[in-house]
Short mmCIF file of C-alpha atoms in Angstrom, two decimals:
data_model
loop_
_atom_site.label_atom_id
_atom_site.label_comp_id
_atom_site.label_asym_id
_atom_site.label_seq_id
_atom_site.Cartn_x
_atom_site.Cartn_y
_atom_site.Cartn_z
CA MET A 1272 0.00 0.00 0.00
CA ASP A 1273 1.36 3.39 -1.03
CA ILE A 1274 1.66 5.55 2.09
CA ARG A 1275 1.24 8.69 -0.01
CA ALA A 1276 -2.03 7.40 -1.52
CA LEU A 1277 -3.25 6.60 1.98
CA ARG A 1278 -2.39 10.12 3.10
CA TYR A 1279 -4.34 11.58 0.16
CA PHE A 1280 -7.35 9.40 0.97
CA VAL A 1281 -7.44 10.54 4.60
CA ALA A 1282 -7.07 14.15 3.47
CA VAL A 1283 -10.06 13.84 1.10
CA VAL A 1284 -12.19 12.53 3.95
CA ASP A 1285 -10.92 15.10 6.47
CA HIS A 1286 -11.46 18.03 4.08
CA GLN A 1287 -14.75 16.65 2.73
CA GLY A 1288 -13.75 17.04 -0.88
CA PHE A 1289 -11.10 16.48 -3.53
CA SER A 1290 -10.54 20.17 -4.25
CA ARG A 1291 -10.02 21.17 -0.63
CA ALA A 1292 -7.76 18.14 -0.09
CA ALA A 1293 -5.68 19.08 -3.14
CA GLU A 1294 -5.33 22.61 -1.82
CA ALA A 1295 -4.23 21.39 1.59
CA LEU A 1296 -1.75 18.97 0.03
CA HIS A 1297 -0.45 21.57 -2.44
CA VAL A 1298 -1.14 19.35 -5.43
CA THR A 1299 -3.69 19.41 -8.25
CA GLN A 1300 -7.15 17.86 -7.94
CA PRO A 1301 -6.47 15.33 -10.78
CA THR A 1302 -3.42 14.15 -8.82
CA VAL A 1303 -5.58 13.48 -5.77
CA SER A 1304 -8.23 11.70 -7.85
CA LYS A 1305 -5.56 9.53 -9.51
CA MET A 1306 -4.00 8.55 -6.18
CA ILE A 1307 -7.41 7.55 -4.72
CA GLN A 1308 -8.12 5.52 -7.82
CA GLN A 1309 -4.77 3.75 -7.53
CA LEU A 1310 -5.44 3.00 -3.86
CA GLU A 1311 -8.83 1.45 -4.69
CA GLN A 1312 -7.27 -0.58 -7.49
CA SER A 1313 -4.47 -1.87 -5.24
CA LEU A 1314 -7.07 -3.00 -2.67
CA ASP A 1315 -9.57 -4.14 -5.33
CA LEU A 1316 -12.24 -2.38 -3.30
CA ALA A 1317 -14.30 0.79 -3.63
CA LEU A 1318 -13.60 3.17 -0.76
CA LEU A 1319 -15.86 6.07 -1.75
CA GLU A 1320 -19.36 6.15 -3.22
CA ARG A 1321 -19.51 9.27 -5.34
CA VAL A 1322 -22.79 11.11 -5.89
CA GLY A 1323 -22.10 14.18 -8.02
CA LYS A 1324 -19.47 16.24 -6.22
CA ARG A 1325 -20.23 14.58 -2.92
CA PHE A 1326 -19.20 11.19 -1.62
CA THR A 1327 -19.81 8.78 1.25
CA LEU A 1328 -17.51 6.16 2.68
CA THR A 1329 -18.13 2.51 1.90
CA ASP A 1330 -17.68 -0.11 4.61
CA ALA A 1331 -14.21 -0.78 3.21
CA GLY A 1332 -13.58 2.96 3.18
CA ASN A 1333 -14.38 3.17 6.90
CA VAL A 1334 -11.91 0.36 7.68
CA VAL A 1335 -9.17 1.95 5.57
CA LEU A 1336 -9.82 5.34 7.16
CA GLN A 1337 -9.49 4.05 10.72
CA ARG A 1338 -6.48 1.84 10.05
CA GLY A 1339 -4.99 4.43 7.74
CA ARG A 1340 -4.96 7.08 10.45
CA ALA A 1341 -3.08 4.66 12.74
CA LEU A 1342 -0.60 3.76 9.98
CA LEU A 1343 0.05 7.40 9.17
CA ALA A 1344 0.60 8.18 12.85
CA MET A 1345 3.08 5.28 13.09
CA HIS A 1346 4.81 6.48 9.95
CA GLU A 1347 5.14 9.95 11.44
CA GLU A 1348 6.51 8.56 14.72
CA MET A 1349 9.02 6.46 12.79
CA GLY A 1350 10.20 9.57 10.97
CA VAL A 1351 10.67 11.40 14.27
CA GLU A 1352 12.58 8.48 15.79
CA LEU A 1353 14.84 8.19 12.77
CA ALA A 1354 15.48 11.93 12.87
CA ASP A 1355 16.38 11.57 16.56
CA LEU A 1356 18.87 8.86 15.68
CA GLN A 1357 20.38 10.96 12.91
CA GLN A 1358 20.76 13.82 15.35
CA LEU A 1359 22.03 11.40 18.04
CA ARG A 1360 19.32 12.14 20.56
CA ARG A 1361 18.77 8.45 21.30
CA GLY A 1362 20.19 5.01 20.57
CA ASP A 1363 23.09 2.98 21.87
CA LEU A 1364 26.70 2.26 21.01
CA ARG A 1365 27.79 -1.40 21.29
CA ILE A 1366 31.56 -1.74 21.62
CA GLY A 1367 33.67 -4.74 22.54
CA VAL A 1368 36.48 -3.70 24.87
CA THR A 1369 39.48 -5.73 25.96
CA GLN A 1370 40.75 -5.02 29.45
CA GLN A 1371 43.96 -3.69 27.94
CA ALA A 1372 41.95 -1.01 26.13
CA HIS A 1373 40.59 0.64 29.29
CA ALA A 1374 43.33 3.27 29.58
CA PRO A 1375 43.31 4.56 25.99
CA LEU A 1376 39.53 4.29 25.58
CA ALA A 1377 38.33 5.84 28.84
CA PRO A 1378 39.04 9.50 27.87
CA LEU A 1379 37.54 8.92 24.42
CA LEU A 1380 34.36 7.40 25.88
CA ALA A 1381 34.10 10.31 28.32
CA ALA A 1382 34.39 12.80 25.44
CA TYR A 1383 31.75 10.89 23.47
CA HIS A 1384 29.35 10.86 26.43
CA LYS A 1385 29.83 14.59 26.94
CA ARG A 1386 29.04 15.24 23.30
CA TYR A 1387 26.15 12.75 23.01
CA PRO A 1388 24.72 12.28 26.53
CA GLN A 1389 21.54 10.57 25.29
CA ILE A 1390 23.45 7.69 23.67
CA GLU A 1391 23.78 4.67 25.96
CA LEU A 1392 27.28 3.20 26.01
CA LYS A 1393 27.05 -0.60 26.01
CA LEU A 1394 30.53 -1.98 26.66
CA PHE A 1395 31.12 -5.72 26.27
CA GLU A 1396 34.38 -6.79 27.92
CA GLY A 1397 36.36 -9.79 26.73
CA GLY A 1398 39.45 -10.99 24.92
CA SER A 1399 40.42 -9.83 21.46
CA GLN A 1400 39.54 -13.18 19.88
CA GLY A 1401 36.08 -13.24 21.47
CA ILE A 1402 35.47 -9.67 20.32
CA GLU A 1403 36.49 -10.66 16.79
CA ALA A 1404 33.90 -13.47 16.83
CA ASP A 1405 31.18 -11.09 18.08
CA LEU A 1406 32.07 -8.57 15.37
CA ARG A 1407 31.71 -11.27 12.73
CA SER A 1408 28.32 -12.39 14.07
CA GLY A 1409 26.98 -8.83 14.31
CA VAL A 1410 26.58 -8.87 18.11
CA LEU A 1411 28.96 -5.90 18.23
CA GLU A 1412 29.29 -2.95 15.87
CA MET A 1413 32.84 -2.10 16.87
CA GLY A 1414 35.51 -3.54 19.09
CA THR A 1415 39.16 -3.41 20.03
CA MET A 1416 41.45 -6.02 18.45
CA LEU A 1417 45.17 -6.65 18.50
CA ASP A 1418 47.12 -6.45 15.27
CA TYR A 1419 49.82 -9.13 15.17
CA PRO A 1420 51.47 -11.17 12.38
CA SER A 1421 49.60 -14.46 12.79
CA ASN A 1422 46.27 -12.61 12.67
CA ALA A 1423 47.01 -10.79 9.41
CA ALA A 1424 44.36 -12.69 7.42
CA ALA A 1425 41.57 -11.44 9.71
CA TRP A 1426 42.02 -7.89 8.50
CA GLN A 1427 40.64 -8.87 5.11
CA ASP A 1428 37.23 -8.89 6.82
CA PHE A 1429 37.63 -5.79 8.97
CA ASP A 1430 38.29 -2.10 8.61
CA SER A 1431 40.26 -0.56 11.43
CA PHE A 1432 41.78 2.52 12.98
CA PRO A 1433 44.89 2.45 15.23
CA LEU A 1434 44.24 3.41 18.85
CA THR A 1435 47.62 2.97 20.48
CA THR A 1436 50.95 1.18 20.10
CA SER A 1437 53.10 0.23 23.07
CA PRO A 1438 56.29 -1.87 23.35
CA ILE A 1439 55.95 -5.11 25.28
CA CYS A 1440 57.95 -5.30 28.49
CA LEU A 1441 58.96 -7.95 30.98
CA LEU A 1442 57.15 -7.54 34.28
CA ALA A 1443 59.00 -9.37 37.05
CA PRO A 1444 59.24 -9.20 40.86
CA ARG A 1445 61.17 -6.27 42.33
CA ASP A 1446 64.30 -8.27 43.22
CA SER A 1447 64.56 -10.11 39.90
CA PRO A 1448 67.93 -10.66 38.12
CA TRP A 1449 66.90 -8.14 35.47
CA ARG A 1450 66.48 -5.19 37.82
CA GLY A 1451 68.32 -2.15 36.46
CA ARG A 1452 68.62 -3.58 32.95
CA ARG A 1453 67.64 -1.53 29.89
CA GLY A 1454 66.53 -4.54 27.88
CA VAL A 1455 66.04 -8.31 28.02
CA ALA A 1456 66.19 -11.10 25.43
CA LEU A 1457 63.31 -13.55 25.39
CA THR A 1458 65.74 -16.49 25.55
CA GLU A 1459 66.74 -15.34 29.04
CA LEU A 1460 63.22 -16.22 30.21
CA ALA A 1461 63.23 -19.82 28.99
CA ASP A 1462 63.42 -21.27 32.51
CA CYS A 1463 60.88 -18.87 34.03
CA ALA A 1464 57.31 -19.61 35.04
CA PHE A 1465 54.98 -17.43 32.96
CA ILE A 1466 51.67 -15.91 33.99
CA PHE A 1467 49.45 -15.97 30.93
CA TYR A 1468 46.13 -14.32 30.19
CA GLY A 1469 42.50 -15.44 30.06
CA GLU A 1470 40.97 -17.52 27.29
CA GLY A 1471 40.33 -15.50 24.15
CA PHE A 1472 43.16 -13.03 24.78
CA ALA A 1473 45.22 -12.63 21.61
CA LEU A 1474 48.27 -11.69 23.67
CA ASN A 1475 48.52 -15.39 24.64
CA GLU A 1476 49.15 -16.25 21.00
CA VAL A 1477 51.59 -13.37 20.48
CA ILE A 1478 53.76 -14.37 23.45
CA ALA A 1479 53.55 -18.13 22.85
CA ASP A 1480 54.57 -17.72 19.20
CA ALA A 1481 57.48 -15.46 20.14
CA CYS A 1482 58.71 -18.01 22.71
CA LEU A 1483 58.55 -20.86 20.19
CA ARG A 1484 60.55 -18.81 17.69
CA ALA A 1485 63.08 -18.18 20.46
CA GLY A 1486 63.45 -21.94 20.89
CA PHE A 1487 61.35 -22.80 23.93
CA LYS A 1488 57.77 -23.46 25.03
CA PRO A 1489 56.67 -21.19 27.89
CA ARG A 1490 55.94 -22.93 31.20
CA ILE A 1491 52.66 -21.45 32.44
CA SER A 1492 52.16 -21.20 36.18
CA SER A 1493 48.79 -19.43 36.14
CA ARG A 1494 46.32 -17.49 34.01
CA SER A 1495 44.10 -14.45 34.53
CA GLY A 1496 42.08 -12.13 32.35
CA GLN A 1497 42.58 -9.25 34.81
CA TRP A 1498 45.86 -7.42 34.34
CA ASP A 1499 45.81 -5.98 37.86
CA PHE A 1500 45.59 -9.52 39.24
CA VAL A 1501 48.36 -10.69 36.90
CA ALA A 1502 50.56 -7.90 38.28
CA SER A 1503 49.72 -8.94 41.85
CA LEU A 1504 50.73 -12.53 41.11
CA VAL A 1505 54.01 -11.29 39.62
CA ARG A 1506 54.71 -9.17 42.70
CA LEU A 1507 54.13 -12.23 44.93
CA GLY A 1508 56.58 -14.34 42.93
CA VAL A 1509 54.15 -16.66 41.12
CA GLY A 1510 55.88 -15.96 37.81
CA VAL A 1511 56.82 -13.32 35.27
CA THR A 1512 54.72 -11.94 32.46
CA LEU A 1513 54.99 -9.82 29.34
CA LEU A 1514 52.72 -6.78 29.18
CA PRO A 1515 52.54 -3.50 27.24
CA LYS A 1516 54.57 -0.62 28.63
CA VAL A 1517 51.42 1.51 28.69
CA PHE A 1518 50.09 -0.77 31.44
CA CYS A 1519 53.41 -1.29 33.24
CA ASP A 1520 53.75 2.49 33.57
CA THR A 1521 50.63 2.55 35.77
CA LEU A 1522 52.23 0.29 38.40
CA GLU A 1523 54.24 1.36 41.44
CA LYS A 1524 57.82 1.37 40.20
CA GLY A 1525 59.29 0.21 43.51
CA GLN A 1526 57.16 -2.95 43.51
CA PHE A 1527 58.30 -4.45 40.18
CA THR A 1528 61.08 -4.90 37.68
CA VAL A 1529 60.02 -3.52 34.31
CA VAL A 1530 62.41 -4.12 31.40
CA LYS A 1531 61.75 -3.62 27.72
CA LEU A 1532 61.80 -6.78 25.60
CA GLN A 1533 64.46 -6.24 22.93
CA GLU A 1534 65.26 -9.64 21.41
CA PRO A 1535 62.84 -9.83 19.74
CA ALA A 1536 61.23 -6.42 20.13
CA LEU A 1537 57.43 -6.84 20.21
CA ASP A 1538 54.78 -4.14 19.97
CA TRP A 1539 51.27 -4.25 21.33
CA LYS A 1540 49.13 -2.69 18.59
CA LEU A 1541 45.56 -1.97 19.61
CA MET A 1542 43.07 -1.27 16.82
CA LEU A 1543 39.47 -0.14 16.73
CA ALA A 1544 37.84 -2.57 14.30
CA TRP A 1545 34.48 -3.00 12.56
CA ARG A 1546 33.19 -5.47 9.98
CA ARG A 1547 34.07 -4.48 6.43
CA GLY A 1548 30.91 -3.76 4.48
CA GLY A 1549 28.76 -3.99 7.61
CA HIS A 1550 26.19 -1.36 8.60
CA LEU A 1551 27.26 1.16 11.21
CA SER A 1552 24.59 2.99 13.19
CA PHE A 1553 24.54 6.77 13.45
CA ALA A 1554 25.93 6.40 16.97
CA ALA A 1555 28.79 4.19 15.75
CA ARG A 1556 29.68 6.54 12.90
CA ALA A 1557 29.75 9.46 15.35
CA TRP A 1558 32.04 7.42 17.63
CA LEU A 1559 34.40 6.69 14.76
CA ASP A 1560 34.50 10.36 13.79
CA LEU A 1561 35.32 11.33 17.37
CA VAL A 1562 38.08 8.71 17.69
CA ARG A 1563 39.66 9.83 14.42
CA SER A 1564 39.64 13.44 15.56
CA LYS A 1565 40.97 12.76 19.07
CA VAL A 1566 43.57 10.03 18.62
CA GLY A 1567 47.05 11.44 18.00
CA THR A 1568 50.60 11.21 19.18
CA ALA A 1569 49.48 11.70 22.78
CA LEU A 1570 47.91 8.22 22.75
CA VAL A 1571 50.83 6.46 21.09
CA GLU A 1572 53.59 5.02 23.26
CA ARG A 1573 56.94 4.39 21.52
#
């Protein structure tokens, strides 16, 4: 059913005539007559019984009038709601966030909320690999993912924008043999117990692959998806771990040994990703615009 023809029909009834309806609609009378005729033909029912210049509603006309008013009201409400979305007065933003992304994302999310206070921020926390799966399935519109060599093929399916890059460092107990060193080779850690990360964290794969290339398989003493807890376990001597400098810099320096990994040098590259060719809501597009305008050298650790 043509919504415009329905609108013309209701106008004819409301204005009690084709001429007055045409005047109110700012169209010609033949246009109104043609649209009513097309509406009747599409329904295969007569809606008006014409007697000279006057008309009465048929039973079908009464049904179409009542339902038509409701449909037109719903159409109007839909237009208002869509306009609200376009102007970002409502809606939500669904982002997958790894724990590692809290520091670089928090100021950006605060800026977004200040600019668009009516948009609800729905943050789904998890590992990079889980976020990738949710992006593929459409559960999430955007999410943070790590960029690393063995995941290169995934970027064929995603567009992305770099959020931050940070060198990976050894985090060890305060009185470790590496205290005071400027750098450490991965081979020096072959006999250490490693604290690894929760299931679905891409950093597991990055570190495990680097260890295998260095000639050893890491011995894992424990796992946690919470970096603060990982750091606590390191401080208590449960093992060592490898974490981005951007996180290590937030820890109390006197409690840990923090040494940059140099052989091989590894970078933690955090990307904002979204499915290539997928639909982005108005809220998501506004988020992407804000991130692109805000992210600069201040958020990049070298």
